[in-house]
């Protein structure tokens, strides 16, 4: 058994050394720098409660005497608050760690949900064809007439009207995730559908039919793995977009409330103090947001080129 | 002084695994009015030679040594401006695919006129007159009218004529034709070759004809150069090279070309190919799982009976069914295949021959007609177990070795899938044993099992495809153009393998091909098809010696002139 | 060709009907229209009477037909919060949004296209690398952050440009424009740049990708083999083929600018439709939401139709089929 594991490992090593994508990753500074930056951000978010200097949600620890302090290297700065404090005395660095946590959570879950809906519908649409296909694609067309941000705004707006204010505040996180997920499925569905249409006339699918395999098995076991490449690319780029949409919604005041602040909420709070010179309340969360979306975008951009050998 | 001369040309393509030498120290020359063929299999570097002459190598390729001379003047080291003054004006180029060689957004006239004005400095009106004249010369009727049409309004053969007209715009001294007829049907291929030959003679143009097709070489070239893995292995008068080859590679290449004139038992061993492991002599199929008595019931009558088979495809969907527009691929055909027989179906593209295979295997549901295999009509069989019982008796080998295997599955899983699905093995260990046996049977070592399809060449993939088809122990094997995507030497190997399997396992076979010599080598009986109908069914030898139908006669007349 | 356009026209009408249905459902079923219109002290009988008067007891189809009839005429009823006809609110706000959007679209198009072409033709120049890396930053920067950074730089630090509102506007009766006064123009600069940057980078990357694709085709190689000049190959043969797919996506992108404007409007307190819409969402003011949606959808569908027609005009393969 140990022998077999060893040969599996060697097999893996050989494949890795031979793999063009891994080679490209190792030799593209943009790719690994963005991957490292992205993973660092994820680590900060996951371990926020352990590494944040303060817990900004612990009201007992807040002190209004600490409010609106500049970063520690400036005059009147306090070494306890590296990046300064906001109007309620919360340390900016700590709120960023916690905000990152929420932003990334919303980003990942909404992308996952979106991907699940889009890939399933695209697969069915492409493989079954006919009327089912027309219906799904018409819905996609109509939705595509509106930018994602508008769809998300609209869904959020509807929930705001239907739910009472208190319930809405409690559910805001899930409403935002749902809104972003629904606003993004079309791209997955269209891409998967067109890949399925080219895959399903290929001879390996016919070979499956000649063996006697059923449609569901052919769809999931044979076609699906062959259409996932572009889905990963879209998923990565969508992650950046989802994080930006969430930040935008929160900035516009229709996303996450100040009780569970994401990076967007923090920027919104800080924006009010921009003119009075307390720039750090906005700028540091803003920079964090840029680093996150830039590193995800850079990684996605590299991934797209690496998966598309034509571009070499 | 030769018209065009290449001296010690070497072309390299850098890659992360080191430089790949695509062309290695090649020297050759062309005289006015002469057609020099460059022949070789894929990867031989023959197209690269053509591209290097006009300095249009695909990046990142570069010329690392040697020189190109046109009428005693060195042209490969000129700067880009002087190069493009030679391209098109003194050296014309014809590419393989006429469907993609023309700008789809401009009329053929506009493209001709632009090129004519550029090289001959004529005014618009004179250029147009010349464009019409050129179209006439390449055999396009109503040239005056058609000059204002867009490329998509021309058929493939006509587009290739337009491409030739473009290459001749400024009376070039040399024309390089890169596989000019590969994308065309045989009948059109003959016309285009005739046209090129005539243009060469009339205009005293020197031509380099790059091709993989020995038939084309025999048909039109005066001299031929044989390339193998970047090296020029032999060059000489066409007759000398084809009929008295000296180099081992040329010999094996020529022996691999299927003979149109008589049937031979096997292709003589094709020695010059690395990626083959012939099955060891002591391996007998009868001792293995594959050769063991199969659990099928015996039956009388033909293996396959097709009656009045009709197949329509919807080409345009209306809102209601009656508004659909249809294309009839099969117009009610009937034939049967006896047990143990190899039955050939031959026809040009679009004749409906592949549609038959897909109807028989249940990929398409026929519009009308009956198909029974082993005496049972599968479409009327309701019981799922019985259907699977019949289904596993019929398997298929597909045309395209690159799309017929799922690239995300390991070879062992590809071959195991039918075994597991049809419950042909008791446990995992037995499945693994069967897969290894099958891989050995088709000439791939068991080391192939853990690899993915992309790690294999086209011929090896076709072997995997055959192993998968054998994995249900079928009685009836359908081969749909199994070798048309392969090099000729690989084709010979695969055909040998299929012949061996058919004999040793007593398989019944339906063999579909557009290639008459291949049909002659493989089949006992042949059906000739054209636009969805069977024109003639006859014993192979009878058909080749005394074809009855006019269409069959014309097809046979178009067979390559190349004789062994 | 006519049947093609007719087909697209029918499709557009279907899309508008679908959008109409959604907005109608929004108006009718989200929240209670009656309690949004009357005070706490209205009696049950009065409510029932109002319901009857408003036609809320009619069958669904008739209600929808009435809604559609009104919508076509631009009537969406009274705003819940502002108690003013929605049509009046919107028509006051339209000029502000359109001026901002059209200027941004032009900026994005006239800078993005040449940049895309340049980066495709000069694949390895340092300028290309600069354009490409800055475009990635452009895509990654959320629009509102661009706005905030511009405000911080030009409004707070340098104090060069105004950071909110339209400045002085001139009322032309049917249109109020900021383009005729110095302060109006100055007010437009920051919002226009903010809105344009994201679209600009998208257009540039799109043009580049399509053009690279075209430059790899056989007919470009054949053109080079005929000795055509690089100028002719790039600007005559490649560019035309690039533009065809680019037109569709660019058309959609420019349509989305009007919707994207709402973020910019919010950052710069720009008195346009988007700002109105955001406030409406915050206040659950459904009639405004509905009207805004229908209007945006209409602009979108119109642009789409225009793009389709343009497509047919440009691509001979769609004008004539084989055998004609």
Short mmCIF file of N, CA and C in Angstrom, two decimals, chain B residues 51 54-56 58 80 84 87-89 91 93-95 97 100-106 110-111 114-115 118-119 149-150 152-153 163 166-167, chain C residues 7 217-230 232-233 236-238 240-242 244 314-324:
data_model
loop_
_atom_site.label_atom_id
_atom_site.label_comp_id
_atom_site.label_asym_id
_atom_site.label_seq_id
_atom_site.Cartn_x
_atom_site.Cartn_y
_atom_site.Cartn_z
N UNK B 51 6.83 28.60 -45.22
CA UNK B 51 6.71 29.86 -44.50
C UNK B 51 8.05 30.58 -44.37
N UNK B 54 9.12 32.91 -47.37
CA UNK B 54 8.59 34.27 -47.42
C UNK B 54 8.68 34.96 -46.06
N UNK B 55 9.51 34.43 -45.16
CA UNK B 55 9.73 35.04 -43.83
C UNK B 55 8.44 35.28 -43.07
N UNK B 56 7.53 34.31 -43.10
CA UNK B 56 6.30 34.45 -42.32
C UNK B 56 6.17 33.28 -41.36
N UNK B 58 5.49 31.29 -38.05
CA UNK B 58 4.65 31.55 -36.89
C UNK B 58 5.57 31.80 -35.70
N UNK B 80 12.04 44.23 -43.34
CA UNK B 80 10.62 43.92 -43.49
C UNK B 80 10.01 44.60 -44.72
N UNK B 84 8.28 42.55 -47.83
CA UNK B 84 6.88 42.59 -48.24
C UNK B 84 6.77 43.04 -49.68
N UNK B 87 7.04 39.57 -51.26
CA UNK B 87 5.86 38.76 -50.98
C UNK B 87 4.69 39.22 -51.84
N UNK B 88 4.04 38.31 -52.50
CA UNK B 88 2.88 38.68 -53.30
C UNK B 88 3.28 39.15 -54.68
N UNK B 89 4.35 39.96 -54.78
CA UNK B 89 4.74 40.45 -56.09
C UNK B 89 5.57 39.41 -56.84
N UNK B 91 6.74 36.33 -55.15
CA UNK B 91 6.43 35.00 -54.64
C UNK B 91 4.98 34.98 -54.16
N UNK B 93 1.52 32.95 -52.62
CA UNK B 93 1.34 31.92 -51.60
C UNK B 93 -0.12 31.46 -51.62
N UNK B 94 -0.33 30.15 -51.53
CA UNK B 94 -1.69 29.61 -51.44
C UNK B 94 -1.77 28.76 -50.19
N UNK B 95 -2.76 29.04 -49.33
CA UNK B 95 -2.87 28.28 -48.08
C UNK B 95 -3.89 27.17 -48.19
N UNK B 97 -6.70 26.30 -46.21
CA UNK B 97 -8.14 26.37 -45.99
C UNK B 97 -8.76 27.57 -46.69
N UNK B 100 -11.07 30.16 -44.70
CA UNK B 100 -10.59 31.18 -43.76
C UNK B 100 -9.53 32.09 -44.37
N UNK B 101 -9.20 31.87 -45.65
CA UNK B 101 -8.10 32.64 -46.24
C UNK B 101 -8.52 34.02 -46.74
N UNK B 102 -9.82 34.27 -46.82
CA UNK B 102 -10.28 35.55 -47.36
C UNK B 102 -10.96 36.37 -46.28
N UNK B 103 -10.75 37.70 -46.36
CA UNK B 103 -11.41 38.60 -45.42
C UNK B 103 -12.91 38.57 -45.66
N UNK B 104 -13.70 38.16 -44.67
CA UNK B 104 -15.14 37.97 -44.90
C UNK B 104 -15.90 39.27 -45.11
N UNK B 105 -15.31 40.40 -44.77
CA UNK B 105 -16.06 41.65 -44.83
C UNK B 105 -15.84 42.44 -46.12
N UNK B 106 -14.95 41.93 -47.00
CA UNK B 106 -14.74 42.66 -48.25
C UNK B 106 -15.07 41.77 -49.43
N UNK B 110 -12.67 43.65 -54.16
CA UNK B 110 -11.92 44.64 -53.39
C UNK B 110 -10.57 44.08 -52.97
N UNK B 111 -10.56 42.81 -52.59
CA UNK B 111 -9.29 42.21 -52.14
C UNK B 111 -8.33 42.04 -53.31
N UNK B 114 -7.11 45.66 -54.40
CA UNK B 114 -6.12 46.21 -53.47
C UNK B 114 -4.73 45.63 -53.77
N UNK B 115 -4.69 44.30 -53.96
CA UNK B 115 -3.41 43.65 -54.20
C UNK B 115 -2.82 44.05 -55.55
N UNK B 118 -1.49 47.61 -55.45
CA UNK B 118 -0.27 47.64 -54.64
C UNK B 118 0.95 47.22 -55.46
N UNK B 119 0.81 46.11 -56.21
CA UNK B 119 2.00 45.56 -56.85
C UNK B 119 2.22 46.08 -58.27
N UNK B 149 -19.03 40.00 -55.34
CA UNK B 149 -19.64 39.22 -54.27
C UNK B 149 -18.66 39.02 -53.11
N UNK B 150 -19.25 38.65 -51.96
CA UNK B 150 -18.44 38.42 -50.77
C UNK B 150 -17.99 36.95 -50.71
N UNK B 152 -18.34 34.61 -48.64
CA UNK B 152 -19.27 33.57 -48.17
C UNK B 152 -20.25 33.16 -49.26
N UNK B 153 -20.28 33.91 -50.35
CA UNK B 153 -21.19 33.54 -51.43
C UNK B 153 -20.55 32.55 -52.41
N UNK B 163 -8.53 32.35 -54.11
CA UNK B 163 -7.23 32.43 -53.42
C UNK B 163 -6.09 32.31 -54.44
N UNK B 166 -5.72 35.48 -56.30
CA UNK B 166 -5.02 36.47 -55.48
C UNK B 166 -3.52 36.23 -55.50
N UNK B 167 -3.13 34.95 -55.48
CA UNK B 167 -1.70 34.63 -55.48
C UNK B 167 -1.06 34.99 -56.82
N UNK C 7 -37.85 40.47 -36.37
CA UNK C 7 -37.70 39.50 -35.30
C UNK C 7 -37.14 40.17 -34.05
N UNK C 217 -5.93 35.26 -37.50
CA UNK C 217 -6.68 34.49 -38.50
C UNK C 217 -5.87 34.27 -39.77
N UNK C 218 -6.33 33.30 -40.56
CA UNK C 218 -5.65 32.97 -41.82
C UNK C 218 -5.67 34.12 -42.81
N UNK C 219 -6.79 34.88 -42.86
CA UNK C 219 -6.84 35.90 -43.91
C UNK C 219 -5.88 37.04 -43.63
N UNK C 220 -5.53 37.24 -42.37
CA UNK C 220 -4.49 38.24 -42.08
C UNK C 220 -3.13 37.71 -42.54
N UNK C 221 -2.90 36.42 -42.27
CA UNK C 221 -1.64 35.82 -42.70
C UNK C 221 -1.55 35.83 -44.23
N UNK C 222 -2.67 35.52 -44.88
CA UNK C 222 -2.69 35.52 -46.34
C UNK C 222 -2.46 36.94 -46.87
N UNK C 223 -3.02 37.92 -46.17
CA UNK C 223 -2.79 39.32 -46.55
C UNK C 223 -1.30 39.65 -46.48
N UNK C 224 -0.66 39.22 -45.43
CA UNK C 224 0.79 39.48 -45.31
C UNK C 224 1.54 38.75 -46.41
N UNK C 225 1.09 37.52 -46.73
CA UNK C 225 1.77 36.76 -47.78
C UNK C 225 1.59 37.40 -49.14
N UNK C 226 0.55 38.25 -49.29
CA UNK C 226 0.38 38.96 -50.56
C UNK C 226 1.17 40.26 -50.55
N UNK C 227 1.85 40.54 -49.47
CA UNK C 227 2.69 41.73 -49.41
C UNK C 227 1.95 43.00 -49.04
N UNK C 228 0.70 42.90 -48.55
CA UNK C 228 -0.03 44.11 -48.17
C UNK C 228 0.74 44.82 -47.06
N UNK C 229 0.61 46.17 -47.04
CA UNK C 229 1.34 46.92 -46.02
C UNK C 229 0.74 46.67 -44.65
N UNK C 230 1.54 46.83 -43.61
CA UNK C 230 1.05 46.63 -42.26
C UNK C 230 -0.10 47.60 -41.97
N UNK C 232 -2.38 48.70 -44.07
CA UNK C 232 -3.61 48.16 -44.64
C UNK C 232 -4.10 46.96 -43.83
N UNK C 233 -3.16 46.12 -43.42
CA UNK C 233 -3.56 44.92 -42.67
C UNK C 233 -4.19 45.30 -41.34
N UNK C 236 -7.25 48.36 -42.23
CA UNK C 236 -8.32 48.04 -43.17
C UNK C 236 -8.90 46.66 -42.87
N UNK C 237 -8.04 45.65 -42.86
CA UNK C 237 -8.57 44.29 -42.74
C UNK C 237 -8.86 43.89 -41.29
N UNK C 238 -7.92 44.15 -40.40
CA UNK C 238 -8.12 43.69 -39.02
C UNK C 238 -9.15 44.53 -38.28
N UNK C 240 -11.73 46.37 -39.18
CA UNK C 240 -13.15 46.15 -39.52
C UNK C 240 -13.68 44.89 -38.89
N UNK C 241 -12.88 43.81 -38.98
CA UNK C 241 -13.33 42.55 -38.41
C UNK C 241 -13.37 42.60 -36.88
N UNK C 242 -12.53 43.46 -36.32
CA UNK C 242 -12.54 43.60 -34.86
C UNK C 242 -13.82 44.29 -34.40
N UNK C 244 -16.82 44.41 -35.46
CA UNK C 244 -18.14 43.77 -35.45
C UNK C 244 -18.52 43.18 -34.10
N UNK C 314 -23.11 46.25 -41.15
CA UNK C 314 -21.67 46.08 -41.27
C UNK C 314 -21.25 44.71 -41.79
N UNK C 315 -22.02 43.67 -41.47
CA UNK C 315 -21.57 42.33 -41.80
C UNK C 315 -22.31 41.76 -43.01
N UNK C 316 -21.59 41.64 -44.14
CA UNK C 316 -22.26 41.15 -45.35
C UNK C 316 -22.81 39.74 -45.20
N UNK C 317 -22.22 38.96 -44.27
CA UNK C 317 -22.68 37.59 -44.11
C UNK C 317 -24.11 37.55 -43.61
N UNK C 318 -24.54 38.62 -42.90
CA UNK C 318 -25.92 38.65 -42.42
C UNK C 318 -26.86 39.24 -43.45
N UNK C 319 -26.31 40.05 -44.36
CA UNK C 319 -27.16 40.69 -45.36
C UNK C 319 -27.61 39.69 -46.41
N UNK C 320 -26.68 38.85 -46.85
CA UNK C 320 -27.01 37.89 -47.90
C UNK C 320 -26.60 36.52 -47.41
N UNK C 321 -27.34 35.51 -47.81
CA UNK C 321 -26.94 34.17 -47.44
C UNK C 321 -26.41 33.46 -48.68
N UNK C 322 -25.76 32.34 -48.46
CA UNK C 322 -25.17 31.60 -49.57
C UNK C 322 -26.27 31.23 -50.57
N UNK C 323 -25.96 31.37 -51.83
CA UNK C 323 -26.90 30.97 -52.86
C UNK C 323 -27.82 32.10 -53.30
N UNK C 324 -27.80 33.22 -52.61
CA UNK C 324 -28.63 34.35 -53.03
C UNK C 324 -28.18 34.92 -54.36
#
